[in-house]
Amino acid sequence: MIRRIPGGSALGWRYLFNQVDGVEFELHVFEFDKDCALKWHENNPNIASMVHTGDASSEEDLNRAYQEAGGQPFDVIIDDASHINWHQIKTLDVMLPKVAVGGVFIVEDIQSSCRGWAANMGTHRGADVGGTKDCMTTRDDKETILSHLMEYQRVLVGQHNGFRDKKEFLKGVTKIEIHSNSALLSREIERA
């Protein structure tokens, strides 16, 4: 949502990727609120190749959307959904293996770890995203997306220093960039 307009970020991504010559951009949108998604898709033809609906905290819904999108690895996945910490964690863990080698996974709005606000659930506001001042635990004492990303980073650094048993946890990630409001995880070709 940008300026209270649903789907504004999808419009932004479409515009941004259309600026890259030689790139065929196929945008798939995953939305919690089915009515909101269908209305947006109807009012914004030719923006998204397909709109999928489901719950970002449901492995079944995420896997179904992946299959509906063709079941092939994505070059780019951008999680800019509810921003509820456990939704971000579930989406990252389920969808990261579905990024192609050479691709990236971007998590938007990781500041949800450090402060709370009502989540955007399409046509209504949902639960609080759960962030707290320590940025590492939610209000219900669970890990935040930042904490989870830091664990990915720890294992990535540690794999060359004795944590080889945790390599599967990385799901092929070779680089992590954590910024003030987002994180980018790359699945590059590993060089010996």
PDB file of N, CA and C in Angstrom, residues 8 89 108 120 173 184:
ATOM      1  N   GLY A   8      -0.052  -0.453  -4.315  1.00  0.00           N
ATOM      2  CA  GLY A   8       0.851   0.594  -4.799  1.00  0.00           C
ATOM      3  C   GLY A   8       2.269   0.103  -5.005  1.00  0.00           C
ATOM      4  N   ILE A  89       8.858 -14.396   8.544  1.00  0.00           N
ATOM      5  CA  ILE A  89       9.741 -15.540   8.784  1.00  0.00           C
ATOM      6  C   ILE A  89       9.263 -16.754   7.995  1.00  0.00           C
ATOM      7  N   GLU A 108      10.926  -6.656   2.721  1.00  0.00           N
ATOM      8  CA  GLU A 108      10.643  -5.241   2.950  1.00  0.00           C
ATOM      9  C   GLU A 108      10.204  -5.013   4.398  1.00  0.00           C
ATOM     10  N   ASN A 120      -1.362  -4.416   7.497  1.00  0.00           N
ATOM     11  CA  ASN A 120      -2.255  -4.209   6.375  1.00  0.00           C
ATOM     12  C   ASN A 120      -2.721  -5.573   5.875  1.00  0.00           C
ATOM     13  N   VAL A 173      21.802 -19.670   0.377  1.00  0.00           N
ATOM     14  CA  VAL A 173      22.151 -18.247   0.469  1.00  0.00           C
ATOM     15  C   VAL A 173      23.668 -18.099   0.538  1.00  0.00           C
ATOM     16  N   LEU A 184      18.276  -8.190   1.816  1.00  0.00           N
ATOM     17  CA  LEU A 184      18.404  -8.857   0.540  1.00  0.00           C
ATOM     18  C   LEU A 184      19.256 -10.105   0.754  1.00  0.00           C
TER      19      LEU A 184
END
